[in-house]
Coordinates of C-alpha atoms in Angstrom, one line a residue:
X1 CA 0.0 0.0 0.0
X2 CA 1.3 3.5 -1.2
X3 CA 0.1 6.9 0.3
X4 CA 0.8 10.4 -0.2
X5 CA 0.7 12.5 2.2
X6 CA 0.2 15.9 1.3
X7 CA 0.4 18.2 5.4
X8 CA 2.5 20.5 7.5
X9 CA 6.0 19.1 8.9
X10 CA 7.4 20.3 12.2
X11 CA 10.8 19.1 13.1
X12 CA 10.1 19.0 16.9
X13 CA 7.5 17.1 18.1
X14 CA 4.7 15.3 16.5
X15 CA 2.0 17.3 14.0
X16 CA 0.9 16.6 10.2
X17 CA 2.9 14.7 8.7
X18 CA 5.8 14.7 10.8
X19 CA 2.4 12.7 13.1
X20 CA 0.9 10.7 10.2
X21 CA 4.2 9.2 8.4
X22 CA 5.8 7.0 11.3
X23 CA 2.4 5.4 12.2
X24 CA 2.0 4.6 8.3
X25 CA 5.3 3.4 7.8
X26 CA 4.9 1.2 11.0
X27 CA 2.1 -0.5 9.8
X28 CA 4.3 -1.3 7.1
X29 CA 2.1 1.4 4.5
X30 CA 5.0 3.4 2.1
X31 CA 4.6 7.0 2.3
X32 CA 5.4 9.5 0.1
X33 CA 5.3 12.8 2.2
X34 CA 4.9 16.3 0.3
X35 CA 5.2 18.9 3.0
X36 CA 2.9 22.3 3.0
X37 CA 5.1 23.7 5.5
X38 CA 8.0 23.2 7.8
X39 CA 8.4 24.7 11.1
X40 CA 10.4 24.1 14.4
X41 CA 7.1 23.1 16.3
X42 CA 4.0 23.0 15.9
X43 CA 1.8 26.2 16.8
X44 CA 0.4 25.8 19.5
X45 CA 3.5 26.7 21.8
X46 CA 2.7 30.0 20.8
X47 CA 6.6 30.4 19.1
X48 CA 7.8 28.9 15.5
X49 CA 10.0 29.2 13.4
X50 CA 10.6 28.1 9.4
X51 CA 9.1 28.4 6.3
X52 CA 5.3 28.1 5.3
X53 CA 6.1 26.8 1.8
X54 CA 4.4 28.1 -1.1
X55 CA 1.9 26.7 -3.3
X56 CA 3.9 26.6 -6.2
X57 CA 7.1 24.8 -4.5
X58 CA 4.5 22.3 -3.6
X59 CA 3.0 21.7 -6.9
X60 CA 6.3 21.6 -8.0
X61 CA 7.0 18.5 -5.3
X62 CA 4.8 16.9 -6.5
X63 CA 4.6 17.1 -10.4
X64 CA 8.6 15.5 -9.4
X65 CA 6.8 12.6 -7.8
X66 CA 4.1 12.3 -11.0
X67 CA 7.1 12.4 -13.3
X68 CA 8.8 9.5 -11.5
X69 CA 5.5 7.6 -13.0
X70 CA 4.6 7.5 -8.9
X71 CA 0.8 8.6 -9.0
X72 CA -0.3 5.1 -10.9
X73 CA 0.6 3.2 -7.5
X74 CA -0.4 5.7 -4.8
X75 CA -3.9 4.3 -3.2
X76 CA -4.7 7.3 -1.1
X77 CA -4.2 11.0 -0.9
X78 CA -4.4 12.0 2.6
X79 CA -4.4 15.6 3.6
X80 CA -5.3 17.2 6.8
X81 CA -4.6 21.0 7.9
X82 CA -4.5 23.3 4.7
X83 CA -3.2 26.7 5.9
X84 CA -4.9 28.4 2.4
X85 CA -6.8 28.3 -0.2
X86 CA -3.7 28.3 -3.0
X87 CA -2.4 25.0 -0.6
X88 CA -6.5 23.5 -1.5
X89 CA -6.1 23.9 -4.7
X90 CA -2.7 22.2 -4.9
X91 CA -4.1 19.1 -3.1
X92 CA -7.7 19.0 -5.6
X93 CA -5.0 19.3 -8.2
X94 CA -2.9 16.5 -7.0
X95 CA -6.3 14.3 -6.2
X96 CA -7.2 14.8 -9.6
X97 CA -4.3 13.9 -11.3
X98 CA -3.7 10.4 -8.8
X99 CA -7.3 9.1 -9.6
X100 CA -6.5 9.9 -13.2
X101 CA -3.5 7.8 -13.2
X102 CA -4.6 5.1 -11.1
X103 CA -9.1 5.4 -10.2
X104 CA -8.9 3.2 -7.2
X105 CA -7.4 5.8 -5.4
X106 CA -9.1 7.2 -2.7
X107 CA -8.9 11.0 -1.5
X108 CA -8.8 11.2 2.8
X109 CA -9.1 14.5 4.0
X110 CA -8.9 15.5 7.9
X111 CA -10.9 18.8 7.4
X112 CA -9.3 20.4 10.2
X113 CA -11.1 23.4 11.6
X114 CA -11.1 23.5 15.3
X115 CA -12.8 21.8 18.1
X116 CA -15.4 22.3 20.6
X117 CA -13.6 24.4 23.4
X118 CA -11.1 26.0 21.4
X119 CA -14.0 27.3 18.1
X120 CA -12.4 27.6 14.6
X121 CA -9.0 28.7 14.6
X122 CA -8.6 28.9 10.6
X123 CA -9.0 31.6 8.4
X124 CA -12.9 32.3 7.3
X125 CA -12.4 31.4 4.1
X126 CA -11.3 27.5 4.9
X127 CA -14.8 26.1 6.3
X128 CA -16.2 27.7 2.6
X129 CA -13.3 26.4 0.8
X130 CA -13.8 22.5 2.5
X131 CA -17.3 22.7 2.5
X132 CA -18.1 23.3 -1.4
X133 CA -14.9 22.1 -2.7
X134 CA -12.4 19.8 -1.0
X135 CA -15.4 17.6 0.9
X136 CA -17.0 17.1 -1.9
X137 CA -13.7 16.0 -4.1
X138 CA -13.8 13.3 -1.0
X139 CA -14.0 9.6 -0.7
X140 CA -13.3 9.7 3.1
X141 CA -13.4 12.6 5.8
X142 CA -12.3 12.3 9.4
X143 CA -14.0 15.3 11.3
X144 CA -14.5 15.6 14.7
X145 CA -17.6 16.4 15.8
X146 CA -17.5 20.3 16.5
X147 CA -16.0 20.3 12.5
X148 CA -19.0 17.9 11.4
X149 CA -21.8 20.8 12.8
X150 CA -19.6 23.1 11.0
X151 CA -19.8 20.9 7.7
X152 CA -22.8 20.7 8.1
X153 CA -24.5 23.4 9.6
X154 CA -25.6 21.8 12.4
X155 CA -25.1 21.0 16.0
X156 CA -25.0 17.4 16.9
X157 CA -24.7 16.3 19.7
X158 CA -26.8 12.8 20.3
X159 CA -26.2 9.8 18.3
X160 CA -29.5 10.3 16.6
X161 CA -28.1 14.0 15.6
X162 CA -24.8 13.2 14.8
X163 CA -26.2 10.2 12.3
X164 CA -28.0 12.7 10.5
X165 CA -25.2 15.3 10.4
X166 CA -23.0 12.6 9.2
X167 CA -25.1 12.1 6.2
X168 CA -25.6 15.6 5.7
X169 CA -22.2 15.4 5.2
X170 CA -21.9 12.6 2.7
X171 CA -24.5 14.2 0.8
X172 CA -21.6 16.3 -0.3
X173 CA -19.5 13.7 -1.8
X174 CA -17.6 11.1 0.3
X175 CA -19.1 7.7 1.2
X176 CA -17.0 7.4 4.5
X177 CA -17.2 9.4 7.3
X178 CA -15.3 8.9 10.5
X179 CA -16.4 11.3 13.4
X180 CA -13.8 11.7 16.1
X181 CA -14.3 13.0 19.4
X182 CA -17.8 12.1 19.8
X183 CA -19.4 13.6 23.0
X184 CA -23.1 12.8 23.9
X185 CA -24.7 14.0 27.1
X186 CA -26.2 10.9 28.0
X187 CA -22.4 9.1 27.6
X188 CA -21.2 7.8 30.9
X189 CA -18.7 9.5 32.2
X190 CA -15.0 10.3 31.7
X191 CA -15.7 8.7 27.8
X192 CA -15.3 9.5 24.4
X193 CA -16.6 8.2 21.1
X194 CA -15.3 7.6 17.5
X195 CA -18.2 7.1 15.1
X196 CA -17.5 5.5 11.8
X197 CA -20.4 5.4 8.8
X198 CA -20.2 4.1 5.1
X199 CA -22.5 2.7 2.6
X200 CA -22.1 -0.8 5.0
X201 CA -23.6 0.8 8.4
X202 CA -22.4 3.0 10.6
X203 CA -20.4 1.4 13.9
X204 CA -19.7 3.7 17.5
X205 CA -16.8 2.7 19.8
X206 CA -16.6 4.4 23.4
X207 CA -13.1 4.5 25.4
X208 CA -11.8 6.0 28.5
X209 CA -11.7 10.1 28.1
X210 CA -7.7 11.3 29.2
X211 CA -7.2 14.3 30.8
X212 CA -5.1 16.0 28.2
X213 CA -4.4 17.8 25.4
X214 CA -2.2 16.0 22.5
X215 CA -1.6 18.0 19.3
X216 CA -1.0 15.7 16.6
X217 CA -3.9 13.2 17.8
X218 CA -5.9 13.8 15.1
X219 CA -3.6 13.6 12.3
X220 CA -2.6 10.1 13.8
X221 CA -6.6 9.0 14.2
X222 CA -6.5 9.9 10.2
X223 CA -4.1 8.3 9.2
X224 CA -4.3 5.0 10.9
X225 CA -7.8 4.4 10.0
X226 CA -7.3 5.4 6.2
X227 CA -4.5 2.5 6.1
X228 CA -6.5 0.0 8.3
X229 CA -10.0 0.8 6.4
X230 CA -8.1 -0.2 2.9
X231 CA -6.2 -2.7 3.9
X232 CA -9.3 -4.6 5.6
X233 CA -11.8 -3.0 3.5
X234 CA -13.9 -3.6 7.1
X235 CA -15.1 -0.4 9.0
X236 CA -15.6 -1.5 12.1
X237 CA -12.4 -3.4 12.6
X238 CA -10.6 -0.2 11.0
X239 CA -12.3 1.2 13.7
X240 CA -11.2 -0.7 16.9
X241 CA -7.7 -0.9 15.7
X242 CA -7.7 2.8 15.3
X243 CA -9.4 3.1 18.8
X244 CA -7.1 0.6 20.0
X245 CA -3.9 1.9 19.1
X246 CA -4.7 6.2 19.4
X247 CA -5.8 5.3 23.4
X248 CA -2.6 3.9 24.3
X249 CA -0.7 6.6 22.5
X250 CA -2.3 8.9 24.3
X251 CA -2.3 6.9 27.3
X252 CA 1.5 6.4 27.3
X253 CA 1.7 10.1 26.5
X254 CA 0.1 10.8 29.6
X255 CA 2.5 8.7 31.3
X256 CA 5.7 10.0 30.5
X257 CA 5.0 13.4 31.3
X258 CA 5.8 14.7 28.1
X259 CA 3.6 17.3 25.8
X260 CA 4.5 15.6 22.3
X261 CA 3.2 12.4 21.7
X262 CA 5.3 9.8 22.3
X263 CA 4.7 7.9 18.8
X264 CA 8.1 6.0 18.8
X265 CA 7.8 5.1 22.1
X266 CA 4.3 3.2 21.3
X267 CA 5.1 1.7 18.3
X268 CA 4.5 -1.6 19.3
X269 CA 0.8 -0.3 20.4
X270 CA 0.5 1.3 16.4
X271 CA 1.7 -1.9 14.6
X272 CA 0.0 -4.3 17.0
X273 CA -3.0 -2.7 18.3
X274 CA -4.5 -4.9 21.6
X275 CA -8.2 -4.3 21.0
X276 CA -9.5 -3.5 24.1
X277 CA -12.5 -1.9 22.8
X278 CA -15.9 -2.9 21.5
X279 CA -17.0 -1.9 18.6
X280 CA -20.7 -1.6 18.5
X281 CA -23.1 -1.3 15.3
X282 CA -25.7 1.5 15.1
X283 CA -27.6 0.3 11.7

Protein backbone atom coordinates (compact mmCIF):
# COMPACT_ATOMS: atom_id res chain seq x y z
CA UNK A 1 0.00 0.00 0.00
CA UNK A 2 1.34 3.45 -1.22
CA UNK A 3 0.15 6.90 0.27
CA UNK A 4 0.79 10.39 -0.23
CA UNK A 5 0.66 12.49 2.20
CA UNK A 6 0.23 15.85 1.28
CA UNK A 7 0.44 18.16 5.42
CA UNK A 8 2.52 20.53 7.51
CA UNK A 9 5.99 19.08 8.91
CA UNK A 10 7.41 20.32 12.21
CA UNK A 11 10.76 19.07 13.06
CA UNK A 12 10.06 19.00 16.94
CA UNK A 13 7.52 17.13 18.15
CA UNK A 14 4.69 15.31 16.48
CA UNK A 15 1.96 17.32 13.97
CA UNK A 16 0.91 16.59 10.18
CA UNK A 17 2.94 14.68 8.74
CA UNK A 18 5.83 14.67 10.82
CA UNK A 19 2.40 12.71 13.12
CA UNK A 20 0.90 10.69 10.22
CA UNK A 21 4.20 9.24 8.44
CA UNK A 22 5.81 7.00 11.26
CA UNK A 23 2.39 5.40 12.16
CA UNK A 24 1.95 4.65 8.33
CA UNK A 25 5.30 3.35 7.83
CA UNK A 26 4.89 1.20 11.04
CA UNK A 27 2.08 -0.52 9.78
CA UNK A 28 4.29 -1.32 7.06
CA UNK A 29 2.12 1.38 4.52
CA UNK A 30 4.97 3.35 2.09
CA UNK A 31 4.61 7.01 2.27
CA UNK A 32 5.40 9.54 0.11
CA UNK A 33 5.32 12.79 2.17
CA UNK A 34 4.89 16.29 0.31
CA UNK A 35 5.16 18.88 3.04
CA UNK A 36 2.90 22.32 2.97
CA UNK A 37 5.15 23.73 5.50
CA UNK A 38 8.03 23.23 7.78
CA UNK A 39 8.38 24.72 11.13
CA UNK A 40 10.35 24.06 14.36
CA UNK A 41 7.14 23.11 16.29
CA UNK A 42 3.99 23.05 15.87
CA UNK A 43 1.82 26.19 16.78
CA UNK A 44 0.39 25.81 19.48
CA UNK A 45 3.51 26.68 21.83
CA UNK A 46 2.65 29.99 20.79
CA UNK A 47 6.59 30.35 19.05
CA UNK A 48 7.81 28.93 15.52
CA UNK A 49 9.98 29.20 13.39
CA UNK A 50 10.60 28.10 9.37
CA UNK A 51 9.09 28.42 6.31
CA UNK A 52 5.27 28.13 5.25
CA UNK A 53 6.11 26.83 1.78
CA UNK A 54 4.39 28.10 -1.12
CA UNK A 55 1.89 26.67 -3.25
CA UNK A 56 3.91 26.64 -6.19
CA UNK A 57 7.10 24.85 -4.46
CA UNK A 58 4.52 22.33 -3.65
CA UNK A 59 3.01 21.74 -6.94
CA UNK A 60 6.32 21.55 -8.01
CA UNK A 61 7.03 18.48 -5.29
CA UNK A 62 4.82 16.86 -6.55
CA UNK A 63 4.57 17.09 -10.36
CA UNK A 64 8.56 15.46 -9.39
CA UNK A 65 6.81 12.57 -7.80
CA UNK A 66 4.12 12.30 -11.00
CA UNK A 67 7.08 12.43 -13.35
CA UNK A 68 8.79 9.52 -11.48
CA UNK A 69 5.45 7.57 -13.02
CA UNK A 70 4.64 7.53 -8.89
CA UNK A 71 0.75 8.58 -9.02
CA UNK A 72 -0.33 5.06 -10.91
CA UNK A 73 0.62 3.22 -7.49
CA UNK A 74 -0.43 5.67 -4.84
CA UNK A 75 -3.85 4.28 -3.23
CA UNK A 76 -4.66 7.30 -1.08
CA UNK A 77 -4.19 11.04 -0.91
CA UNK A 78 -4.38 11.99 2.57
CA UNK A 79 -4.38 15.56 3.61
CA UNK A 80 -5.26 17.18 6.81
CA UNK A 81 -4.58 20.95 7.90
CA UNK A 82 -4.54 23.29 4.67
CA UNK A 83 -3.19 26.69 5.90
CA UNK A 84 -4.90 28.39 2.44
CA UNK A 85 -6.81 28.35 -0.18
CA UNK A 86 -3.74 28.29 -2.96
CA UNK A 87 -2.40 25.03 -0.61
CA UNK A 88 -6.55 23.47 -1.46
CA UNK A 89 -6.09 23.89 -4.69
CA UNK A 90 -2.66 22.19 -4.93
CA UNK A 91 -4.13 19.11 -3.12
CA UNK A 92 -7.67 19.02 -5.62
CA UNK A 93 -5.04 19.30 -8.22
CA UNK A 94 -2.95 16.48 -6.97
CA UNK A 95 -6.29 14.29 -6.16
CA UNK A 96 -7.19 14.79 -9.58
CA UNK A 97 -4.33 13.92 -11.26
CA UNK A 98 -3.74 10.42 -8.84
CA UNK A 99 -7.30 9.07 -9.62
CA UNK A 100 -6.47 9.93 -13.20
CA UNK A 101 -3.50 7.83 -13.22
CA UNK A 102 -4.59 5.08 -11.05
CA UNK A 103 -9.11 5.35 -10.21
CA UNK A 104 -8.94 3.16 -7.18
CA UNK A 105 -7.39 5.76 -5.43
CA UNK A 106 -9.09 7.24 -2.74
CA UNK A 107 -8.87 10.97 -1.54
CA UNK A 108 -8.83 11.20 2.79
CA UNK A 109 -9.11 14.49 3.95
CA UNK A 110 -8.94 15.49 7.89
CA UNK A 111 -10.94 18.80 7.39
CA UNK A 112 -9.34 20.44 10.16
CA UNK A 113 -11.09 23.44 11.62
CA UNK A 114 -11.14 23.53 15.33
CA UNK A 115 -12.84 21.84 18.05
CA UNK A 116 -15.43 22.30 20.57
CA UNK A 117 -13.59 24.37 23.41
CA UNK A 118 -11.06 25.99 21.35
CA UNK A 119 -13.98 27.29 18.07
CA UNK A 120 -12.43 27.64 14.56
CA UNK A 121 -8.97 28.70 14.62
CA UNK A 122 -8.62 28.86 10.59
CA UNK A 123 -9.00 31.58 8.39
CA UNK A 124 -12.94 32.26 7.31
CA UNK A 125 -12.38 31.42 4.13
CA UNK A 126 -11.30 27.54 4.88
CA UNK A 127 -14.83 26.13 6.29
CA UNK A 128 -16.23 27.74 2.61
CA UNK A 129 -13.26 26.45 0.76
CA UNK A 130 -13.83 22.51 2.49
CA UNK A 131 -17.27 22.68 2.49
CA UNK A 132 -18.12 23.34 -1.38
CA UNK A 133 -14.89 22.15 -2.74
CA UNK A 134 -12.39 19.77 -1.03
CA UNK A 135 -15.40 17.58 0.87
CA UNK A 136 -16.97 17.08 -1.95
CA UNK A 137 -13.70 15.96 -4.09
CA UNK A 138 -13.79 13.26 -0.99
CA UNK A 139 -14.05 9.61 -0.69
CA UNK A 140 -13.25 9.70 3.14
CA UNK A 141 -13.44 12.58 5.80
CA UNK A 142 -12.30 12.28 9.37
CA UNK A 143 -13.99 15.27 11.29
CA UNK A 144 -14.47 15.61 14.70
CA UNK A 145 -17.64 16.44 15.82
CA UNK A 146 -17.51 20.27 16.48
CA UNK A 147 -15.99 20.30 12.51
CA UNK A 148 -18.97 17.94 11.45
CA UNK A 149 -21.77 20.81 12.81
CA UNK A 150 -19.63 23.05 11.02
CA UNK A 151 -19.76 20.92 7.65
CA UNK A 152 -22.84 20.69 8.08
CA UNK A 153 -24.46 23.42 9.59
CA UNK A 154 -25.60 21.82 12.44
CA UNK A 155 -25.07 20.95 16.01
CA UNK A 156 -24.96 17.40 16.88
CA UNK A 157 -24.73 16.26 19.70
CA UNK A 158 -26.76 12.83 20.31
CA UNK A 159 -26.18 9.78 18.34
CA UNK A 160 -29.48 10.34 16.65
CA UNK A 161 -28.12 13.95 15.63
CA UNK A 162 -24.77 13.19 14.76
CA UNK A 163 -26.21 10.25 12.33
CA UNK A 164 -27.96 12.67 10.54
CA UNK A 165 -25.20 15.33 10.44
CA UNK A 166 -22.96 12.55 9.20
CA UNK A 167 -25.13 12.14 6.24
CA UNK A 168 -25.59 15.58 5.66
CA UNK A 169 -22.15 15.36 5.20
CA UNK A 170 -21.90 12.57 2.74
CA UNK A 171 -24.46 14.20 0.82
CA UNK A 172 -21.60 16.31 -0.28
CA UNK A 173 -19.49 13.67 -1.77
CA UNK A 174 -17.60 11.15 0.30
CA UNK A 175 -19.11 7.70 1.16
CA UNK A 176 -17.04 7.45 4.51
CA UNK A 177 -17.21 9.40 7.35
CA UNK A 178 -15.29 8.92 10.51
CA UNK A 179 -16.40 11.30 13.44
CA UNK A 180 -13.76 11.67 16.13
CA UNK A 181 -14.30 13.02 19.36
CA UNK A 182 -17.81 12.09 19.75
CA UNK A 183 -19.36 13.58 22.96
CA UNK A 184 -23.07 12.84 23.94
CA UNK A 185 -24.72 14.04 27.08
CA UNK A 186 -26.15 10.91 27.96
CA UNK A 187 -22.39 9.14 27.59
CA UNK A 188 -21.17 7.77 30.86
CA UNK A 189 -18.70 9.51 32.16
CA UNK A 190 -14.98 10.27 31.71
CA UNK A 191 -15.74 8.69 27.83
CA UNK A 192 -15.29 9.55 24.43
CA UNK A 193 -16.62 8.21 21.06
CA UNK A 194 -15.27 7.58 17.47
CA UNK A 195 -18.19 7.11 15.11
CA UNK A 196 -17.53 5.47 11.77
CA UNK A 197 -20.43 5.38 8.83
CA UNK A 198 -20.18 4.06 5.13
CA UNK A 199 -22.54 2.72 2.63
CA UNK A 200 -22.08 -0.76 5.00
CA UNK A 201 -23.56 0.84 8.42
CA UNK A 202 -22.44 2.98 10.62
CA UNK A 203 -20.45 1.42 13.85
CA UNK A 204 -19.72 3.67 17.51
CA UNK A 205 -16.78 2.68 19.82
CA UNK A 206 -16.57 4.42 23.40
CA UNK A 207 -13.12 4.47 25.38
CA UNK A 208 -11.75 5.99 28.51
CA UNK A 209 -11.70 10.14 28.07
CA UNK A 210 -7.71 11.26 29.20
CA UNK A 211 -7.22 14.30 30.81
CA UNK A 212 -5.11 16.02 28.24
CA UNK A 213 -4.42 17.79 25.39
CA UNK A 214 -2.19 16.00 22.52
CA UNK A 215 -1.64 18.00 19.32
CA UNK A 216 -1.01 15.69 16.57
CA UNK A 217 -3.88 13.23 17.81
CA UNK A 218 -5.90 13.82 15.09
CA UNK A 219 -3.58 13.57 12.33
CA UNK A 220 -2.56 10.08 13.76
CA UNK A 221 -6.62 8.97 14.18
CA UNK A 222 -6.52 9.86 10.22
CA UNK A 223 -4.08 8.29 9.23
CA UNK A 224 -4.29 4.95 10.92
CA UNK A 225 -7.85 4.43 9.98
CA UNK A 226 -7.33 5.41 6.24
CA UNK A 227 -4.54 2.47 6.12
CA UNK A 228 -6.53 -0.03 8.30
CA UNK A 229 -10.02 0.80 6.35
CA UNK A 230 -8.15 -0.17 2.89
CA UNK A 231 -6.21 -2.69 3.89
CA UNK A 232 -9.29 -4.62 5.63
CA UNK A 233 -11.82 -2.97 3.53
CA UNK A 234 -13.91 -3.59 7.14
CA UNK A 235 -15.13 -0.38 9.03
CA UNK A 236 -15.61 -1.47 12.10
CA UNK A 237 -12.44 -3.42 12.63
CA UNK A 238 -10.56 -0.17 11.05
CA UNK A 239 -12.34 1.16 13.75
CA UNK A 240 -11.19 -0.67 16.88
CA UNK A 241 -7.72 -0.93 15.69
CA UNK A 242 -7.73 2.85 15.34
CA UNK A 243 -9.43 3.13 18.75
CA UNK A 244 -7.09 0.63 19.98
CA UNK A 245 -3.91 1.93 19.06
CA UNK A 246 -4.67 6.20 19.41
CA UNK A 247 -5.78 5.30 23.35
CA UNK A 248 -2.57 3.89 24.29
CA UNK A 249 -0.74 6.56 22.51
CA UNK A 250 -2.27 8.85 24.34
CA UNK A 251 -2.28 6.86 27.35
CA UNK A 252 1.45 6.40 27.25
CA UNK A 253 1.66 10.06 26.46
CA UNK A 254 0.05 10.82 29.59
CA UNK A 255 2.46 8.73 31.31
CA UNK A 256 5.70 9.98 30.51
CA UNK A 257 4.99 13.36 31.31
CA UNK A 258 5.79 14.70 28.11
CA UNK A 259 3.61 17.32 25.81
CA UNK A 260 4.45 15.56 22.27
CA UNK A 261 3.18 12.44 21.72
CA UNK A 262 5.26 9.79 22.30
CA UNK A 263 4.68 7.92 18.82
CA UNK A 264 8.08 6.03 18.76
CA UNK A 265 7.81 5.11 22.13
CA UNK A 266 4.33 3.22 21.31
CA UNK A 267 5.09 1.66 18.27
CA UNK A 268 4.55 -1.65 19.31
CA UNK A 269 0.79 -0.26 20.40
CA UNK A 270 0.52 1.33 16.45
CA UNK A 271 1.74 -1.87 14.57
CA UNK A 272 0.04 -4.26 17.05
CA UNK A 273 -3.04 -2.73 18.27
CA UNK A 274 -4.51 -4.86 21.62
CA UNK A 275 -8.21 -4.29 20.96
CA UNK A 276 -9.53 -3.48 24.08
CA UNK A 277 -12.48 -1.94 22.75
CA UNK A 278 -15.88 -2.86 21.52
CA UNK A 279 -17.00 -1.89 18.62
CA UNK A 280 -20.72 -1.61 18.48
CA UNK A 281 -23.11 -1.35 15.29
CA UNK A 282 -25.71 1.50 15.05
CA UNK A 283 -27.61 0.33 11.66
Amino acid sequence: MSILSIQSSVAYGHVGNSAAVFPLQRLGVEVWAVHTVHFSNHTGYGEWRGPLLPADDVRAVLRGVEERGAFAGVDAVLSGYQGGEDIGDVILDAVARVKAANPDAIYACDPVMGNAKSGCFVHPAIPILLRERVVPAADLITPNQFELGYLTGTEPHTIEETLASVELARDLGPSTVLVTSVERPDAPADTIEMMAVTDAGAWIVQTPRLAMKANGSGDVTAALFTAHLLSTGDPAVALARTSSSVFDLLQNTLDSGERELQLVQSQESLAQPRMQFEVSQLR
